[in-house]
PDB file of C-alpha atoms in Angstrom:
ATOM      1  CA  MET A1337      11.321  23.947 -16.712  1.00  0.00           C
ATOM      2  CA  PRO A1338      12.119  27.586 -17.424  1.00  0.00           C
ATOM      3  CA  ALA A1339       9.497  30.067 -16.176  1.00  0.00           C
ATOM      4  CA  ASP A1340       8.054  30.687 -19.641  1.00  0.00           C
ATOM      5  CA  LYS A1341       7.602  26.965 -20.222  1.00  0.00           C
ATOM      6  CA  VAL A1342       5.953  26.569 -16.816  1.00  0.00           C
ATOM      7  CA  ALA A1343       3.435  29.255 -17.779  1.00  0.00           C
ATOM      8  CA  GLU A1344       2.804  27.647 -21.153  1.00  0.00           C
ATOM      9  CA  TYR A1345       2.700  23.963 -20.266  1.00  0.00           C
ATOM     10  CA  ALA A1346       2.260  23.300 -16.530  1.00  0.00           C
ATOM     11  CA  ASP A1347      -1.542  23.340 -16.348  1.00  0.00           C
ATOM     12  CA  GLY A1348      -1.858  21.270 -19.505  1.00  0.00           C
ATOM     13  CA  LEU A1349       0.293  18.494 -18.050  1.00  0.00           C
ATOM     14  CA  CYS A1350      -2.464  17.802 -15.482  1.00  0.00           C
ATOM     15  CA  TYR A1351      -0.101  16.322 -12.881  1.00  0.00           C
ATOM     16  CA  THR A1352      -2.075  17.495  -9.862  1.00  0.00           C
ATOM     17  CA  ASP A1353      -5.397  16.605 -11.510  1.00  0.00           C
ATOM     18  CA  LEU A1354      -4.267  12.975 -11.626  1.00  0.00           C
ATOM     19  CA  MET A1355      -3.873  12.850  -7.852  1.00  0.00           C
ATOM     20  CA  ALA A1356      -7.111  14.744  -7.224  1.00  0.00           C
ATOM     21  CA  GLY A1357      -8.965  11.982  -9.037  1.00  0.00           C
ATOM     22  CA  TYR A1358      -7.243   9.216  -7.080  1.00  0.00           C
ATOM     23  CA  TYR A1359      -7.145  10.293  -3.431  1.00  0.00           C
ATOM     24  CA  LEU A1360     -10.781  11.333  -3.025  1.00  0.00           C
ATOM     25  CA  GLY A1361     -11.781  12.144   0.522  1.00  0.00           C
ATOM     26  CA  ALA A1362      -8.324  13.295   1.578  1.00  0.00           C
ATOM     27  CA  SER A1363      -8.077  16.529   3.518  1.00  0.00           C
ATOM     28  CA  ASP A1364      -6.942  19.568   1.536  1.00  0.00           C
ATOM     29  CA  GLU A1365      -3.583  19.510   3.325  1.00  0.00           C
ATOM     30  CA  VAL A1366      -2.951  15.846   2.548  1.00  0.00           C
ATOM     31  CA  LEU A1367      -4.121  16.150  -1.054  1.00  0.00           C
ATOM     32  CA  GLN A1368      -1.920  19.198  -1.657  1.00  0.00           C
ATOM     33  CA  ALA A1369       1.135  17.385  -0.288  1.00  0.00           C
ATOM     34  CA  ILE A1370       0.450  14.320  -2.457  1.00  0.00           C
ATOM     35  CA  ALA A1371      -0.196  16.462  -5.548  1.00  0.00           C
ATOM     36  CA  ASP A1372       3.057  18.371  -5.015  1.00  0.00           C
ATOM     37  CA  PHE A1373       4.938  15.096  -4.549  1.00  0.00           C
ATOM     38  CA  SER A1374       3.395  13.753  -7.766  1.00  0.00           C
ATOM     39  CA  ALA A1375       4.434  16.851  -9.722  1.00  0.00           C
ATOM     40  CA  TRP A1376       7.927  16.505  -8.252  1.00  0.00           C
ATOM     41  CA  PHE A1377       8.022  12.845  -9.348  1.00  0.00           C
ATOM     42  CA  PHE A1378       7.298  13.729 -12.974  1.00  0.00           C
ATOM     43  CA  VAL A1379      10.007  16.410 -12.970  1.00  0.00           C
ATOM     44  CA  TRP A1380      12.462  13.922 -11.448  1.00  0.00           C
ATOM     45  CA  ASP A1381      11.553  11.429 -14.170  1.00  0.00           C
ATOM     46  CA  ASP A1382      12.326  14.035 -16.841  1.00  0.00           C
ATOM     47  CA  ARG A1383      15.650  14.954 -15.189  1.00  0.00           C
ATOM     48  CA  HIS A1384      16.570  11.268 -15.123  1.00  0.00           C
ATOM     49  CA  ASP A1385      15.687  10.981 -18.822  1.00  0.00           C
ATOM     50  CA  ARG A1386      17.817  13.994 -19.768  1.00  0.00           C
ATOM     51  CA  ASP A1387      20.754  12.655 -17.733  1.00  0.00           C
ATOM     52  CA  VAL A1388      20.543   9.424 -19.740  1.00  0.00           C
ATOM     53  CA  VAL A1389      20.150  11.151 -23.108  1.00  0.00           C
ATOM     54  CA  HIS A1390      23.120  13.439 -22.489  1.00  0.00           C
ATOM     55  CA  ASP A1391      25.238  10.754 -20.795  1.00  0.00           C
ATOM     56  CA  ARG A1392      25.443  12.699 -17.530  1.00  0.00           C
ATOM     57  CA  ALA A1393      26.451   9.772 -15.348  1.00  0.00           C
ATOM     58  CA  THR A1394      28.206  11.958 -12.772  1.00  0.00           C
ATOM     59  CA  ALA A1395      25.195  14.239 -12.410  1.00  0.00           C
ATOM     60  CA  TRP A1396      22.823  11.278 -12.035  1.00  0.00           C
ATOM     61  CA  ARG A1397      25.023   9.564  -9.429  1.00  0.00           C
ATOM     62  CA  GLN A1398      25.249  12.784  -7.429  1.00  0.00           C
ATOM     63  CA  LEU A1399      21.493  13.299  -7.598  1.00  0.00           C
ATOM     64  CA  ARG A1400      20.807   9.712  -6.580  1.00  0.00           C
ATOM     65  CA  PHE A1401      22.874  10.024  -3.393  1.00  0.00           C
ATOM     66  CA  ARG A1402      21.365  13.420  -2.570  1.00  0.00           C
ATOM     67  CA  LEU A1403      17.808  12.085  -2.924  1.00  0.00           C
ATOM     68  CA  HIS A1404      18.563   9.205  -0.568  1.00  0.00           C
ATOM     69  CA  ALA A1405      19.914  11.720   1.961  1.00  0.00           C
ATOM     70  CA  ALA A1406      16.937  14.084   1.582  1.00  0.00           C
ATOM     71  CA  LEU A1407      14.516  11.203   2.099  1.00  0.00           C
ATOM     72  CA  ASP A1408      16.165  10.324   5.422  1.00  0.00           C
ATOM     73  CA  ALA A1409      16.624  13.899   6.653  1.00  0.00           C
ATOM     74  CA  PRO A1410      14.221  16.208   4.825  1.00  0.00           C
ATOM     75  CA  THR A1411      14.577  19.147   7.225  1.00  0.00           C
ATOM     76  CA  ALA A1412      18.324  19.343   6.551  1.00  0.00           C
ATOM     77  CA  HIS A1413      17.760  19.577   2.779  1.00  0.00           C
ATOM     78  CA  LEU A1414      14.967  22.143   2.503  1.00  0.00           C
ATOM     79  CA  HIS A1415      17.352  24.789   1.163  1.00  0.00           C
ATOM     80  CA  HIS A1416      19.546  22.559  -0.973  1.00  0.00           C
ATOM     81  CA  GLU A1417      21.124  24.236  -4.014  1.00  0.00           C
ATOM     82  CA  ASP A1418      19.504  21.726  -6.358  1.00  0.00           C
ATOM     83  CA  PRO A1419      15.766  22.553  -6.404  1.00  0.00           C
ATOM     84  CA  LEU A1420      14.946  18.928  -7.180  1.00  0.00           C
ATOM     85  CA  VAL A1421      16.543  17.833  -3.901  1.00  0.00           C
ATOM     86  CA  ALA A1422      14.899  20.686  -1.990  1.00  0.00           C
ATOM     87  CA  GLY A1423      11.564  19.806  -3.605  1.00  0.00           C
ATOM     88  CA  LEU A1424      11.737  16.208  -2.412  1.00  0.00           C
ATOM     89  CA  ALA A1425      12.675  17.365   1.085  1.00  0.00           C
ATOM     90  CA  ASP A1426       9.700  19.727   1.169  1.00  0.00           C
ATOM     91  CA  SER A1427       7.274  17.105  -0.149  1.00  0.00           C
ATOM     92  CA  VAL A1428       8.252  14.214   2.086  1.00  0.00           C
ATOM     93  CA  GLY A1429       8.627  16.488   5.095  1.00  0.00           C
ATOM     94  CA  ARG A1430       4.945  17.337   4.768  1.00  0.00           C
ATOM     95  CA  LEU A1431       3.961  13.736   4.019  1.00  0.00           C
ATOM     96  CA  TYR A1432       5.784  12.598   7.162  1.00  0.00           C
ATOM     97  CA  SER A1433       3.587  14.868   9.312  1.00  0.00           C
ATOM     98  CA  PHE A1434       0.301  13.035   8.836  1.00  0.00           C
ATOM     99  CA  LEU A1435       0.800   9.543  10.279  1.00  0.00           C
ATOM    100  CA  PRO A1436       3.075   7.884  12.888  1.00  0.00           C
ATOM    101  CA  GLY A1437       6.785   7.222  12.434  1.00  0.00           C
ATOM    102  CA  THR A1438       6.117   3.608  11.459  1.00  0.00           C
ATOM    103  CA  TRP A1439       4.338   4.809   8.314  1.00  0.00           C
ATOM    104  CA  ASN A1440       7.148   7.289   7.597  1.00  0.00           C
ATOM    105  CA  ALA A1441       9.768   4.539   7.871  1.00  0.00           C
ATOM    106  CA  ARG A1442       7.810   2.305   5.508  1.00  0.00           C
ATOM    107  CA  PHE A1443       7.358   5.105   2.966  1.00  0.00           C
ATOM    108  CA  ALA A1444      11.080   5.906   3.130  1.00  0.00           C
ATOM    109  CA  ARG A1445      12.016   2.245   2.712  1.00  0.00           C
ATOM    110  CA  HIS A1446       9.785   1.935  -0.322  1.00  0.00           C
ATOM    111  CA  PHE A1447      11.121   5.121  -1.889  1.00  0.00           C
ATOM    112  CA  HIS A1448      14.775   4.213  -1.324  1.00  0.00           C
ATOM    113  CA  ALA A1449      14.009   1.133  -3.449  1.00  0.00           C
ATOM    114  CA  VAL A1450      12.453   3.348  -6.140  1.00  0.00           C
ATOM    115  CA  ILE A1451      15.605   5.489  -6.330  1.00  0.00           C
ATOM    116  CA  GLU A1452      17.747   2.380  -6.749  1.00  0.00           C
ATOM    117  CA  ALA A1453      15.399   1.067  -9.448  1.00  0.00           C
ATOM    118  CA  TYR A1454      15.860   4.337 -11.331  1.00  0.00           C
ATOM    119  CA  ASP A1455      19.598   3.738 -11.101  1.00  0.00           C
ATOM    120  CA  GLN A1456      19.120   0.276 -12.629  1.00  0.00           C
ATOM    121  CA  GLU A1457      17.067   1.848 -15.400  1.00  0.00           C
ATOM    122  CA  PHE A1458      19.813   4.420 -15.965  1.00  0.00           C
ATOM    123  CA  ARG A1459      22.395   1.655 -16.402  1.00  0.00           C
ATOM    124  CA  ASN A1460      20.122  -0.371 -18.690  1.00  0.00           C
ATOM    125  CA  ARG A1461      19.524   2.623 -20.934  1.00  0.00           C
ATOM    126  CA  VAL A1462      23.187   3.636 -21.106  1.00  0.00           C
ATOM    127  CA  GLU A1463      24.097   0.061 -22.048  1.00  0.00           C
ATOM    128  CA  GLY A1464      21.148  -0.261 -24.458  1.00  0.00           C
ATOM    129  CA  ARG A1465      19.965  -3.325 -22.548  1.00  0.00           C
ATOM    130  CA  ILE A1466      16.292  -4.222 -22.984  1.00  0.00           C
ATOM    131  CA  PRO A1467      15.136  -6.332 -20.005  1.00  0.00           C
ATOM    132  CA  THR A1468      13.204  -9.552 -20.518  1.00  0.00           C
ATOM    133  CA  VAL A1469       9.470  -9.378 -19.883  1.00  0.00           C
ATOM    134  CA  ASP A1470       9.772 -10.817 -16.362  1.00  0.00           C
ATOM    135  CA  GLU A1471      12.719  -8.551 -15.528  1.00  0.00           C
ATOM    136  CA  TYR A1472      10.853  -5.570 -16.842  1.00  0.00           C
ATOM    137  CA  LEU A1473       7.673  -6.292 -14.879  1.00  0.00           C
ATOM    138  CA  ALA A1474       9.642  -6.555 -11.629  1.00  0.00           C
ATOM    139  CA  LEU A1475      11.579  -3.358 -12.334  1.00  0.00           C
ATOM    140  CA  ARG A1476       8.446  -1.499 -13.421  1.00  0.00           C
ATOM    141  CA  ARG A1477       6.767  -2.118 -10.086  1.00  0.00           C
ATOM    142  CA  LEU A1478       9.562  -0.077  -8.558  1.00  0.00           C
ATOM    143  CA  THR A1479      10.089   2.637 -11.177  1.00  0.00           C
ATOM    144  CA  PHE A1480       6.337   3.269 -11.265  1.00  0.00           C
ATOM    145  CA  ALA A1481       6.439   3.336  -7.436  1.00  0.00           C
ATOM    146  CA  HIS A1482       3.555   0.905  -6.948  1.00  0.00           C
ATOM    147  CA  TRP A1483       3.911   0.723  -3.176  1.00  0.00           C
ATOM    148  CA  ILE A1484       4.463   4.465  -2.747  1.00  0.00           C
ATOM    149  CA  TRP A1485       1.091   5.342  -4.283  1.00  0.00           C
ATOM    150  CA  THR A1486      -0.482   2.532  -2.253  1.00  0.00           C
ATOM    151  CA  ASP A1487       1.098   3.830   0.970  1.00  0.00           C
ATOM    152  CA  LEU A1488      -0.404   7.251   0.271  1.00  0.00           C
ATOM    153  CA  LEU A1489      -3.912   5.800   0.429  1.00  0.00           C
ATOM    154  CA  GLU A1490      -3.499   5.699   4.208  1.00  0.00           C
ATOM    155  CA  PRO A1491      -2.965   9.409   5.010  1.00  0.00           C
ATOM    156  CA  SER A1492      -5.811  10.055   2.570  1.00  0.00           C
ATOM    157  CA  ALA A1493      -8.020   7.810   4.709  1.00  0.00           C
ATOM    158  CA  GLY A1494      -6.591   9.336   7.904  1.00  0.00           C
ATOM    159  CA  CYS A1495      -5.473   6.000   9.264  1.00  0.00           C
ATOM    160  CA  GLU A1496      -2.345   3.840   9.217  1.00  0.00           C
ATOM    161  CA  LEU A1497      -3.373   0.286   8.367  1.00  0.00           C
ATOM    162  CA  PRO A1498      -1.909  -2.573  10.424  1.00  0.00           C
ATOM    163  CA  ASP A1499       0.278  -5.173   8.739  1.00  0.00           C
ATOM    164  CA  ALA A1500      -2.475  -7.766   8.951  1.00  0.00           C
ATOM    165  CA  VAL A1501      -4.642  -5.603   6.705  1.00  0.00           C
ATOM    166  CA  ARG A1502      -1.983  -4.320   4.305  1.00  0.00           C
ATOM    167  CA  LYS A1503      -0.580  -7.812   3.814  1.00  0.00           C
ATOM    168  CA  HIS A1504      -3.965  -9.484   3.515  1.00  0.00           C
ATOM    169  CA  PRO A1505      -3.909 -11.280   0.123  1.00  0.00           C
ATOM    170  CA  ALA A1506      -7.059  -9.568  -1.160  1.00  0.00           C
ATOM    171  CA  TYR A1507      -5.976  -6.053  -0.138  1.00  0.00           C
ATOM    172  CA  ARG A1508      -2.478  -6.509  -1.520  1.00  0.00           C
ATOM    173  CA  ARG A1509      -3.758  -7.998  -4.782  1.00  0.00           C
ATOM    174  CA  ALA A1510      -6.255  -5.182  -5.315  1.00  0.00           C
ATOM    175  CA  ALA A1511      -3.526  -2.597  -4.691  1.00  0.00           C
ATOM    176  CA  LEU A1512      -1.145  -4.340  -7.087  1.00  0.00           C
ATOM    177  CA  LEU A1513      -3.763  -4.600  -9.836  1.00  0.00           C
ATOM    178  CA  SER A1514      -4.615  -0.903  -9.642  1.00  0.00           C
ATOM    179  CA  GLN A1515      -0.946  -0.045 -10.067  1.00  0.00           C
ATOM    180  CA  GLU A1516      -0.202  -2.646 -12.751  1.00  0.00           C
ATOM    181  CA  PHE A1517      -3.083  -1.219 -14.757  1.00  0.00           C
ATOM    182  CA  ALA A1518      -1.613   2.267 -14.415  1.00  0.00           C
ATOM    183  CA  ALA A1519       1.929   1.231 -15.324  1.00  0.00           C
ATOM    184  CA  TRP A1520       0.926  -0.866 -18.321  1.00  0.00           C
ATOM    185  CA  TYR A1521      -1.586   1.672 -19.609  1.00  0.00           C
ATOM    186  CA  ASN A1522       1.192   4.233 -19.326  1.00  0.00           C
ATOM    187  CA  ASP A1523       3.404   1.927 -21.397  1.00  0.00           C
ATOM    188  CA  LEU A1524       0.676   1.698 -24.014  1.00  0.00           C
ATOM    189  CA  CYS A1525       0.286   5.480 -24.263  1.00  0.00           C
ATOM    190  CA  SER A1526       4.015   6.293 -24.114  1.00  0.00           C
ATOM    191  CA  LEU A1527       5.099   3.590 -26.580  1.00  0.00           C
ATOM    192  CA  PRO A1528       5.301   5.969 -29.608  1.00  0.00           C
ATOM    193  CA  LYS A1529       7.472   8.419 -27.663  1.00  0.00           C
ATOM    194  CA  GLU A1530       9.726   5.690 -26.298  1.00  0.00           C
ATOM    195  CA  ILE A1531      10.211   3.923 -29.616  1.00  0.00           C
ATOM    196  CA  ALA A1532      11.099   7.301 -31.184  1.00  0.00           C
ATOM    197  CA  GLY A1533      13.630   7.892 -28.412  1.00  0.00           C
ATOM    198  CA  ASP A1534      15.259   4.427 -28.665  1.00  0.00           C
ATOM    199  CA  GLU A1535      14.038   3.646 -25.153  1.00  0.00           C
ATOM    200  CA  VAL A1536      14.557   0.200 -23.606  1.00  0.00           C
ATOM    201  CA  HIS A1537      11.956   0.266 -20.801  1.00  0.00           C
ATOM    202  CA  ASN A1538       8.451  -0.450 -21.976  1.00  0.00           C
ATOM    203  CA  LEU A1539       6.410  -3.632 -21.777  1.00  0.00           C
ATOM    204  CA  GLY A1540       5.730  -3.406 -25.503  1.00  0.00           C
ATOM    205  CA  ILE A1541       9.435  -3.058 -26.310  1.00  0.00           C
ATOM    206  CA  SER A1542      10.295  -6.090 -24.140  1.00  0.00           C
ATOM    207  CA  LEU A1543       7.580  -8.146 -25.845  1.00  0.00           C
ATOM    208  CA  ILE A1544       8.869  -7.186 -29.303  1.00  0.00           C
ATOM    209  CA  THR A1545      12.512  -7.874 -28.408  1.00  0.00           C
ATOM    210  CA  HIS A1546      12.242 -11.031 -26.321  1.00  0.00           C
ATOM    211  CA  GLU A1547       8.934 -12.607 -27.380  1.00  0.00           C
ATOM    212  CA  GLY A1548       9.336 -11.980 -31.125  1.00  0.00           C
ATOM    213  CA  MET A1549       6.104 -10.014 -31.440  1.00  0.00           C
ATOM    214  CA  THR A1550       5.359  -7.433 -34.087  1.00  0.00           C
ATOM    215  CA  LEU A1551       4.468  -3.928 -32.927  1.00  0.00           C
ATOM    216  CA  GLU A1552       0.787  -4.614 -33.521  1.00  0.00           C
ATOM    217  CA  GLU A1553       0.938  -7.910 -31.590  1.00  0.00           C
ATOM    218  CA  ALA A1554       2.750  -6.234 -28.700  1.00  0.00           C
ATOM    219  CA  VAL A1555       0.148  -3.461 -28.513  1.00  0.00           C
ATOM    220  CA  ASP A1556      -2.635  -6.069 -28.465  1.00  0.00           C
ATOM    221  CA  GLU A1557      -0.848  -8.010 -25.696  1.00  0.00           C
ATOM    222  CA  VAL A1558      -0.356  -4.948 -23.512  1.00  0.00           C
ATOM    223  CA  ARG A1559      -3.988  -4.010 -24.036  1.00  0.00           C
ATOM    224  CA  ARG A1560      -5.053  -7.549 -23.076  1.00  0.00           C
ATOM    225  CA  ARG A1561      -3.044  -7.343 -19.845  1.00  0.00           C
ATOM    226  CA  VAL A1562      -4.555  -3.952 -19.055  1.00  0.00           C
ATOM    227  CA  GLU A1563      -8.068  -5.329 -19.538  1.00  0.00           C
ATOM    228  CA  GLU A1564      -7.282  -8.329 -17.327  1.00  0.00           C
ATOM    229  CA  CYS A1565      -6.222  -5.966 -14.537  1.00  0.00           C
ATOM    230  CA  ILE A1566      -9.673  -4.381 -14.675  1.00  0.00           C
ATOM    231  CA  SER A1567     -11.655  -7.634 -14.639  1.00  0.00           C
ATOM    232  CA  GLU A1568      -9.515  -9.204 -11.905  1.00  0.00           C
ATOM    233  CA  PHE A1569      -9.716  -6.069  -9.763  1.00  0.00           C
ATOM    234  CA  LEU A1570     -13.508  -6.094  -9.949  1.00  0.00           C
ATOM    235  CA  ALA A1571     -13.452  -9.646  -8.571  1.00  0.00           C
ATOM    236  CA  VAL A1572     -10.919  -9.131  -5.760  1.00  0.00           C
ATOM    237  CA  GLU A1573     -12.462  -5.779  -4.776  1.00  0.00           C
ATOM    238  CA  LYS A1574     -15.423  -7.733  -3.376  1.00  0.00           C
ATOM    239  CA  ASP A1575     -13.084  -9.676  -1.094  1.00  0.00           C
ATOM    240  CA  VAL A1576     -11.575  -6.452   0.240  1.00  0.00           C
ATOM    241  CA  LEU A1577     -15.025  -5.019   0.946  1.00  0.00           C
ATOM    242  CA  ARG A1578     -15.907  -8.198   2.847  1.00  0.00           C
ATOM    243  CA  LEU A1579     -12.676  -7.739   4.821  1.00  0.00           C
ATOM    244  CA  ALA A1580     -13.743  -4.176   5.667  1.00  0.00           C
ATOM    245  CA  ASP A1581     -17.109  -5.491   6.906  1.00  0.00           C
ATOM    246  CA  ARG A1582     -15.395  -8.062   9.150  1.00  0.00           C
ATOM    247  CA  LEU A1583     -13.078  -5.426  10.606  1.00  0.00           C
ATOM    248  CA  ALA A1584     -16.074  -3.263  11.581  1.00  0.00           C
ATOM    249  CA  ASP A1585     -16.754  -5.477  14.608  1.00  0.00           C
ATOM    250  CA  GLY A1586     -18.871  -3.035  16.598  1.00  0.00           C
ATOM    251  CA  THR A1587     -15.975  -1.393  18.428  1.00  0.00           C
ATOM    252  CA  VAL A1588     -14.914   2.189  17.785  1.00  0.00           C
ATOM    253  CA  HIS A1589     -11.513   1.030  16.514  1.00  0.00           C
ATOM    254  CA  GLY A1590     -13.070  -1.653  14.340  1.00  0.00           C
ATOM    255  CA  LYS A1591     -15.451   0.818  12.762  1.00  0.00           C
ATOM    256  CA  GLN A1592     -12.603   3.240  12.046  1.00  0.00           C
ATOM    257  CA  LEU A1593     -10.459   0.500  10.535  1.00  0.00           C
ATOM    258  CA  GLY A1594     -13.266  -0.907   8.416  1.00  0.00           C
ATOM    259  CA  THR A1595     -14.087   2.551   7.080  1.00  0.00           C
ATOM    260  CA  ALA A1596     -10.419   3.212   6.261  1.00  0.00           C
ATOM    261  CA  VAL A1597     -10.094  -0.046   4.323  1.00  0.00           C
ATOM    262  CA  ARG A1598     -13.273   0.722   2.400  1.00  0.00           C
ATOM    263  CA  ASP A1599     -11.948   4.213   1.607  1.00  0.00           C
ATOM    264  CA  CYS A1600      -8.643   2.765   0.410  1.00  0.00           C
ATOM    265  CA  VAL A1601     -10.154   0.187  -1.920  1.00  0.00           C
ATOM    266  CA  GLU A1602     -12.589   2.731  -3.331  1.00  0.00           C
ATOM    267  CA  ASN A1603      -9.640   4.943  -4.180  1.00  0.00           C
ATOM    268  CA  MET A1604      -7.826   1.992  -5.757  1.00  0.00           C
ATOM    269  CA  ARG A1605     -10.862   1.796  -8.039  1.00  0.00           C
ATOM    270  CA  ASN A1606     -10.568   5.539  -8.727  1.00  0.00           C
ATOM    271  CA  TRP A1607      -7.010   4.992  -9.949  1.00  0.00           C
ATOM    272  CA  PHE A1608      -8.345   3.266 -13.080  1.00  0.00           C
ATOM    273  CA  SER A1609     -10.525   6.153 -14.212  1.00  0.00           C
ATOM    274  CA  SER A1610      -8.055   8.839 -13.106  1.00  0.00           C
ATOM    275  CA  VAL A1611      -5.144   7.243 -14.973  1.00  0.00           C
ATOM    276  CA  TYR A1612      -7.241   6.687 -18.092  1.00  0.00           C
ATOM    277  CA  TRP A1613      -8.391  10.320 -18.108  1.00  0.00           C
ATOM    278  CA  PHE A1614      -4.876  11.641 -17.418  1.00  0.00           C
ATOM    279  CA  HIS A1615      -3.272   9.866 -20.353  1.00  0.00           C
ATOM    280  CA  HIS A1616      -5.786  11.329 -22.770  1.00  0.00           C
ATOM    281  CA  GLU A1617      -5.760  14.870 -21.360  1.00  0.00           C
ATOM    282  CA  SER A1618      -2.142  15.488 -20.343  1.00  0.00           C
ATOM    283  CA  GLY A1619       0.186  17.149 -22.832  1.00  0.00           C
ATOM    284  CA  ARG A1620       2.838  14.674 -21.677  1.00  0.00           C
ATOM    285  CA  TYR A1621       1.576  12.067 -24.163  1.00  0.00           C
ATOM    286  CA  MET A1622       0.480  14.172 -27.141  1.00  0.00           C
ATOM    287  CA  VAL A1623       3.509  13.192 -29.208  1.00  0.00           C
ATOM    288  CA  ASP A1624       1.880  13.868 -32.570  1.00  0.00           C
ATOM    289  CA  SER A1625       1.964  17.596 -31.817  1.00  0.00           C
ATOM    290  CA  TRP A1626       5.698  17.666 -30.924  1.00  0.00           C
ATOM    291  CA  ASP A1627       8.466  18.692 -33.302  1.00  0.00           C
ATOM    292  CA  ASP A1628      10.501  15.748 -31.988  1.00  0.00           C
ATOM    293  CA  ARG A1629       8.393  12.714 -31.021  1.00  0.00           C
ATOM    294  CA  SER A1630      11.070  11.558 -28.577  1.00  0.00           C
ATOM    295  CA  THR A1631      11.312  14.803 -26.576  1.00  0.00           C
ATOM    296  CA  PRO A1632       8.479  16.740 -24.892  1.00  0.00           C
ATOM    297  CA  PRO A1633       8.551  20.426 -25.847  1.00  0.00           C
ATOM    298  CA  TYR A1634       8.556  21.549 -22.202  1.00  0.00           C
ATOM    299  CA  VAL A1635      11.784  19.728 -21.286  1.00  0.00           C
ATOM    300  CA  ASP A1636      14.831  21.857 -20.557  1.00  0.00           C
ATOM    301  CA  ASN A1637      18.053  20.253 -21.826  1.00  0.00           C
ATOM    302  CA  GLU A1638      20.363  22.302 -19.639  1.00  0.00           C
ATOM    303  CA  ALA A1639      22.781  20.240 -17.576  1.00  0.00           C
ATOM    304  CA  ALA A1640      20.811  20.630 -14.374  1.00  0.00           C
ATOM    305  CA  GLY A1641      22.448  19.210 -11.291  1.00  0.00           C
ATOM    306  CA  GLU A1642      26.009  19.172 -12.631  1.00  0.00           C
ATOM    307  CA  LYS A1643      27.141  22.324 -10.865  1.00  0.00           C
TER     308      LYS A1643
END
């Protein structure tokens, strides 16, 4: 974004507000790092979109490799010529400072997969290929970074959760539902923009193309899935809270772990309200006010990253 567009649009996009409503209880340092990473993620998403629209395959491939490298060695990329690469290095470098190396390695592994999913999306869009519903749902879990936002619950709670907790069926299901809600509600709100831009990645578009639904039927189906995420989360949340109670076994460690799990599931719940608010307050989705419904007015079409 050019400086004048930053001044005009940045606050209205509400990127950091979204994170502030999700990671309640995090220290100021942790919350600032997560908020900066979130803002970076949205900018990366827009760069990716412009590279597709302008058929900048070389620029995208170069950026993809640089992001992988910055994720593995953030310190070495803090002053990279591409501010998007430097921004990732700065963000993850701070995120890596809060919890042990095992958490850092997991976060990096999850984000490497997100970068590769964006590459798959790039190829699908260039080829005009609309994935089937099942293909789309699997890809969306990566491009929306489900497990990244779930990982970030832990530094917010000040505690790395052991595998036995993170992989517990109730905890994992609650985390997945909070993210599925967010991804599918995003699809619902961004559908007008993405249809206008001949997009291929949206649950509604996959339902129309592969399930033979009308636009109205597809909207109803996405809404139904969103509502099911809410009702199912409310049921499984109780199981996670019971897990937290069992973990608090009277020991100091048990109390700490039980409190962390309770904090994490409470913030999963916050994701629903924060995402709902964001999509109705952020200028990112107010397509009716744009001159071109397919292109946000704050996007810079310069060939960034091709130098």
